[in-house]
Short mmCIF file of C-alpha atoms in Angstrom, two decimals:
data_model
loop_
_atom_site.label_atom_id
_atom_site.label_comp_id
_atom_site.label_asym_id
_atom_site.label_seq_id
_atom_site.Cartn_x
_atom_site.Cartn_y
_atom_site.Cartn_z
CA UNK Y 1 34.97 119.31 63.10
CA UNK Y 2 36.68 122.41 62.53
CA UNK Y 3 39.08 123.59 59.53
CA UNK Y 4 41.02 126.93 60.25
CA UNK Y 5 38.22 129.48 59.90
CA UNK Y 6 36.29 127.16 58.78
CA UNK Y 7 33.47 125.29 59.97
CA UNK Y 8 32.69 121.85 58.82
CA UNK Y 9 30.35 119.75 60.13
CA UNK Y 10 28.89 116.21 60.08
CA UNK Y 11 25.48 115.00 60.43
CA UNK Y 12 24.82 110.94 60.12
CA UNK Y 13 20.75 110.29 60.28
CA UNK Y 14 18.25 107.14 60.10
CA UNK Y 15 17.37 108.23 56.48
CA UNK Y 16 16.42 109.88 53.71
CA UNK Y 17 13.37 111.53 55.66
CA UNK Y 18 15.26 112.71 58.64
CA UNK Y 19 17.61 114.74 56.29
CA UNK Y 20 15.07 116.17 54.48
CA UNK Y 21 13.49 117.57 57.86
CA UNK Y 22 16.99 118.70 59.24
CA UNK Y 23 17.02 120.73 55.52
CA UNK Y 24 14.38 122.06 55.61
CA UNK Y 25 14.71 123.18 58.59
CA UNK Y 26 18.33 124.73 57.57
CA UNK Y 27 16.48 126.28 54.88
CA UNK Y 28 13.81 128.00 57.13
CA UNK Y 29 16.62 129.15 59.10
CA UNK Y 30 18.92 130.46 56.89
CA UNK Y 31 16.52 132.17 54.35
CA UNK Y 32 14.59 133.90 57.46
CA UNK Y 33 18.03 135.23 59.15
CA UNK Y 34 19.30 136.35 55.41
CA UNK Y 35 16.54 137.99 54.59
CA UNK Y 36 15.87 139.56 57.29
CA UNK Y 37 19.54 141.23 56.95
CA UNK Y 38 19.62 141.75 53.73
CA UNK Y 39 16.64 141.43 51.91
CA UNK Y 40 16.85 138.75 50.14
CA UNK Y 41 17.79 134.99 50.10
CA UNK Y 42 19.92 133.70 47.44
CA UNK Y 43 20.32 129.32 47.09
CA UNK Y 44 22.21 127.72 44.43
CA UNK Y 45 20.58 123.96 44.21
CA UNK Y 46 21.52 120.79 42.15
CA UNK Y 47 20.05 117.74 40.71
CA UNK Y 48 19.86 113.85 41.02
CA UNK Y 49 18.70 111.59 43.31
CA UNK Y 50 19.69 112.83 46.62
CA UNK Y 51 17.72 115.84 47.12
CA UNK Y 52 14.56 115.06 45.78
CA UNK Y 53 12.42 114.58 49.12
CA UNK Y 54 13.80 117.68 50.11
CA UNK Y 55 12.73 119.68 47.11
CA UNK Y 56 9.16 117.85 47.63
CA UNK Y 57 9.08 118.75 51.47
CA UNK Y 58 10.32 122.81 50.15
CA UNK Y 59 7.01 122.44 48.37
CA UNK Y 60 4.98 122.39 51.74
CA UNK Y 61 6.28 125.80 52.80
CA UNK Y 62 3.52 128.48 52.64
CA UNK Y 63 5.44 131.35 53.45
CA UNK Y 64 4.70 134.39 50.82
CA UNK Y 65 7.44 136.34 52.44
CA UNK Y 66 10.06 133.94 52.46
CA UNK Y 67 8.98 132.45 48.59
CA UNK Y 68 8.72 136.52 47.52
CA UNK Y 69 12.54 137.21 48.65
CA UNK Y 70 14.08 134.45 47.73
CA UNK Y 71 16.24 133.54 44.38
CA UNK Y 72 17.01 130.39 42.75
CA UNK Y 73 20.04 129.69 40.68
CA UNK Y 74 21.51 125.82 39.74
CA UNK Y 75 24.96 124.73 40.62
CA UNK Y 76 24.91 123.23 36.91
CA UNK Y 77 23.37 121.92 34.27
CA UNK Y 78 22.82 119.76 31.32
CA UNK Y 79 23.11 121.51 27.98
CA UNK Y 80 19.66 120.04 27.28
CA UNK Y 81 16.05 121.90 26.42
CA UNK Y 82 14.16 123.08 29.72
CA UNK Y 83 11.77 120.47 29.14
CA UNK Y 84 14.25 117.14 29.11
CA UNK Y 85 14.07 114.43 31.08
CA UNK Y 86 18.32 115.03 32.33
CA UNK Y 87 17.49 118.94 32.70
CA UNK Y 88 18.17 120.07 36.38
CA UNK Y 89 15.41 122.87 35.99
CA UNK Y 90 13.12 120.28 35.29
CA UNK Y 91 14.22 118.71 38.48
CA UNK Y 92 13.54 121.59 40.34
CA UNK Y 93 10.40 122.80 38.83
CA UNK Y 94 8.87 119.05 39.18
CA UNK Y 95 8.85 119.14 42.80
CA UNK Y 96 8.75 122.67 43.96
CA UNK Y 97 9.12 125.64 41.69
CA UNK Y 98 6.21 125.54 40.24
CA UNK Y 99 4.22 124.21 43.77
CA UNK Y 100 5.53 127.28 45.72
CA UNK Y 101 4.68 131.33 45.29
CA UNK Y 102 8.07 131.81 44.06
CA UNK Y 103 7.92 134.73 41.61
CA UNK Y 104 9.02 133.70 37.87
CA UNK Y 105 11.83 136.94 37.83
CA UNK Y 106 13.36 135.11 40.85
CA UNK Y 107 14.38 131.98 39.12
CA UNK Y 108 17.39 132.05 37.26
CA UNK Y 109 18.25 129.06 35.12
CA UNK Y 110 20.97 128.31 33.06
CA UNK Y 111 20.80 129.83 29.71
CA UNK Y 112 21.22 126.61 27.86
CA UNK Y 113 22.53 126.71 24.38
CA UNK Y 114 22.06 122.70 23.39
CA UNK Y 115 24.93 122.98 20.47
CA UNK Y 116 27.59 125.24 22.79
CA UNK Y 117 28.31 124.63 26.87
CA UNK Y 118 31.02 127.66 26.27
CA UNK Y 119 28.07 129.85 25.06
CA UNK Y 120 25.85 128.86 27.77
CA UNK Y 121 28.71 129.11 30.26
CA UNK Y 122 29.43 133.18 28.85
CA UNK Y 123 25.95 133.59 29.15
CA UNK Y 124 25.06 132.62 33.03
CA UNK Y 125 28.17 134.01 34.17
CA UNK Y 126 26.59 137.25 32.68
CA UNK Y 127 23.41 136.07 34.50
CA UNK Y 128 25.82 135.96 38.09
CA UNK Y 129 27.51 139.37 37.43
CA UNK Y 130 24.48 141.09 36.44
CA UNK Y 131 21.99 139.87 39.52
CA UNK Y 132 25.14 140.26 41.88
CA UNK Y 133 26.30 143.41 40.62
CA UNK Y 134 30.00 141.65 40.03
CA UNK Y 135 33.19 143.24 38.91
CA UNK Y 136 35.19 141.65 36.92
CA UNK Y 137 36.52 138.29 39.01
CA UNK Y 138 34.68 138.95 41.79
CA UNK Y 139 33.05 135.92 42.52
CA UNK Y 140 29.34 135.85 44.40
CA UNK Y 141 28.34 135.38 47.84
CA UNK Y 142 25.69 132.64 47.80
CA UNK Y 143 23.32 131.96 50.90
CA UNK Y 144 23.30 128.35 50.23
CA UNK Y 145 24.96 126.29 47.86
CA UNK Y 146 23.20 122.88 47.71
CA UNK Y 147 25.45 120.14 46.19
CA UNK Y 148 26.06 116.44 45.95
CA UNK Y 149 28.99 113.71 45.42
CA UNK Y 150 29.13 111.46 42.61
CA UNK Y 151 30.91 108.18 43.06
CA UNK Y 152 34.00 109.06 41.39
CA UNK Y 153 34.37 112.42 43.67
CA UNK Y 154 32.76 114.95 41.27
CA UNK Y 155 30.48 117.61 42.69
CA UNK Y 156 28.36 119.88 40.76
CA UNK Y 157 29.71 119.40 37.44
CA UNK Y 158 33.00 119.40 38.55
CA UNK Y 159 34.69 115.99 37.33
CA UNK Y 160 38.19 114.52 38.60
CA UNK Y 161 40.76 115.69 35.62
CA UNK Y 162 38.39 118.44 34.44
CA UNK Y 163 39.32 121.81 33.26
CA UNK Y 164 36.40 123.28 34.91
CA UNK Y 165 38.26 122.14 38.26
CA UNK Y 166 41.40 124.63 37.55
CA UNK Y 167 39.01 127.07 36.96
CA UNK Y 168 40.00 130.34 39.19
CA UNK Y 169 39.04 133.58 36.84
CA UNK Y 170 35.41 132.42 35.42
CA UNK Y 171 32.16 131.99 37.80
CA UNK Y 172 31.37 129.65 35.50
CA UNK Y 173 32.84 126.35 33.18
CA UNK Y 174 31.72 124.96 30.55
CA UNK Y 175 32.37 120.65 30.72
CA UNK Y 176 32.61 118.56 27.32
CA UNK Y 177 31.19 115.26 28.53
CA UNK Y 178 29.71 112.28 25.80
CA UNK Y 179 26.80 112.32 24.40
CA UNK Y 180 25.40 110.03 27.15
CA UNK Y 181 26.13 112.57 29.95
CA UNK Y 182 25.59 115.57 27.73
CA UNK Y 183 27.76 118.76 27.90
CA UNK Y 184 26.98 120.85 31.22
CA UNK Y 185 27.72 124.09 32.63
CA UNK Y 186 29.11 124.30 36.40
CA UNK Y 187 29.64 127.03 38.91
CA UNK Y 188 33.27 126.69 39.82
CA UNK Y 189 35.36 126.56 42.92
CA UNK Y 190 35.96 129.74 43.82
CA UNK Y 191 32.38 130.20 43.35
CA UNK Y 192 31.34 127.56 45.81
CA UNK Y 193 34.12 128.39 48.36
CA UNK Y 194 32.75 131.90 48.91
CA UNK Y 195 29.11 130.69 49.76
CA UNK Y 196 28.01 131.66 53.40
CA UNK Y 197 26.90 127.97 53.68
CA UNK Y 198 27.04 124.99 51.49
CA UNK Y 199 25.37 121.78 52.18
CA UNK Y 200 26.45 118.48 50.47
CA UNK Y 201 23.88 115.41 50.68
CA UNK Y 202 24.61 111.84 50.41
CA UNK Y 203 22.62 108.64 50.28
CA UNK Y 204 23.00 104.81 49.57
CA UNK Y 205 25.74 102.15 50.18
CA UNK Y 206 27.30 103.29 46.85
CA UNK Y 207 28.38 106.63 48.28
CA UNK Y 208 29.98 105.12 51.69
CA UNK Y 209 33.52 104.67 50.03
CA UNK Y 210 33.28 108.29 48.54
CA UNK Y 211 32.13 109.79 51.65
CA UNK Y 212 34.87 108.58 53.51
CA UNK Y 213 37.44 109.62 50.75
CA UNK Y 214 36.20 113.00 50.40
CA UNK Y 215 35.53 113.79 54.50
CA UNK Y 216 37.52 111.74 56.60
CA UNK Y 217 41.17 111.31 53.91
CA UNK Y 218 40.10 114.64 52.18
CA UNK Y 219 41.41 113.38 49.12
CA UNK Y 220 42.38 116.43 47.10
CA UNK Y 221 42.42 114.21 43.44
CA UNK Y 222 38.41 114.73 44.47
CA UNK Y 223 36.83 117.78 43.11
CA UNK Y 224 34.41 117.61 46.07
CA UNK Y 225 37.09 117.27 48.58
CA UNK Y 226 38.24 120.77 47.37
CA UNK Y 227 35.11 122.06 48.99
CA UNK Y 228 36.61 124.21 51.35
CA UNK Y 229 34.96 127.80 52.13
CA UNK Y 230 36.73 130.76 52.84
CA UNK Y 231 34.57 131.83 55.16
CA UNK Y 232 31.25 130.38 55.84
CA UNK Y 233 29.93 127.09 56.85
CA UNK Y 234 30.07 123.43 55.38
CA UNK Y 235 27.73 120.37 56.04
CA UNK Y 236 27.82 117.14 55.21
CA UNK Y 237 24.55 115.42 55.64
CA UNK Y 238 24.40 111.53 55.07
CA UNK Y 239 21.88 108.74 55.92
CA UNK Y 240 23.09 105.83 57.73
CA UNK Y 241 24.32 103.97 54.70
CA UNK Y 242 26.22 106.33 52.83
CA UNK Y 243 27.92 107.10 56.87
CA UNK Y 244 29.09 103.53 57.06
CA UNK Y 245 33.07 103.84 56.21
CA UNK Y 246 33.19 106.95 58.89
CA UNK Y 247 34.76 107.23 62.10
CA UNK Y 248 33.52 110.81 62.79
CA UNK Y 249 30.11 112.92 63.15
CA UNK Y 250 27.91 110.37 64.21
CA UNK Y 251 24.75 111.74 65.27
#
């Protein structure tokens, strides 16, 4: 499925351990082509559920070159301590940062401030200009932006009726949420749309209405359905359940 420049595609498999393969694969791919244009690889990855196996299967790669070029960021996070149960870093350092020969200098977390998401928002857009060597509104070129799709359309921390979704001078938002769902701090739109690839994971008979919403009616009252990259390359990866509503990309 193409859109203008754009190209979208749609991949539909048995299950959760089929996608993880087909990712990791991407991964391999991508981070071995980037770097060996440019240097370096640079992947902006998110939490929950989803992408777990995947993280745990990125632990099995060996590859000192590819681990000692390679940079980590988060699409967001929960203004909680490192150490939290909810924190995304946690996530990620669970099952593979700290399994893999990735150096320490080349992960770059959110600077969480627990009392203030608009300080810790200031501060990692700081982190972005600074690694990326930003002026002022230029936004980042990401390798590979992993994200996934809530049930009521939000993606990163990007949620229907947010603030954070107008977003078009900052890298970076800051989202007031309850206490339950904690505060969080989000890479924004134009942020996302400028990645070279972004990859958006789904799983489960929850996400099958969703899914259909946000690919097939491209619902724009959807902050993931606003997903749409300037110029670079957008997959949709879904296991059979989460597929179940769609019409197209059957594989």
């Amino acid at each position: 499925m193409n859109t203008g420049n754009n190209q979208t595609s749609v991949h539909v498999f048995p299950g959760g351990d089929e996608m993880a393969d087909f990712m990791v694969q991407k991964w391999c791919e991508t981070a071995s082509l980037t770097i060996k244009r440019n240097g370096f690889f640079c992947a902006a990855l998110s939490g929950g559920h989803t992408p777990v196996e995947f993280y745990n299967r990125l632990a099995g790669l060996e590859d000192i070159s590819l681990w000692n070029n390679t940079h980590i960021f988060l699409a967001d996070e929960r203004c909680v301590p490192p150490d939290h149960d909810d924190s995304n870093y946690r996530l990620l350092r669970n099952t593979f940062l700290d399994r893999v020969p990735v150096p320490s200098q080349n992960i770059h977390a959110v600077p969480v401030e627990p009392s203030s998401a608009e300080v810790s928002a200031v501060r990692y857009e700081l982190v972005l200009t600074d690694f990326f060597g930003l002026s002022r509104g230029m936004p980042p070129r990401f390798d590979l932006i992993l994200l996934g799709i809530g049930e009521d359309g939000h993606t990163a921390s990007l949620f229907p009726g947010s603030e954070a979704v107008k977003e078009t001078e900052h890298l970076t938002a800051s989202v007031p949420l309850d206490k339950r769902r904690h505060d969080r701090v989000t890479l924004t739109l134009p942020v996302i749309n400028s990645a070279r690839n972004v990859a958006v994971l789904l799983s489960g008979d929850n996400k099958c209405e969703i899914a259909e919403r946000v690919i097939e009616a491209r619902d724009a009252s959807l902050p993931a359905s606003l997903v749409r990259l300037r110029d670079g390359r957008l997959i949709f990866l879904l296991d059979s359940k989460a597929a179940s509503k769609l019409s197209i990309g059957r594989k």
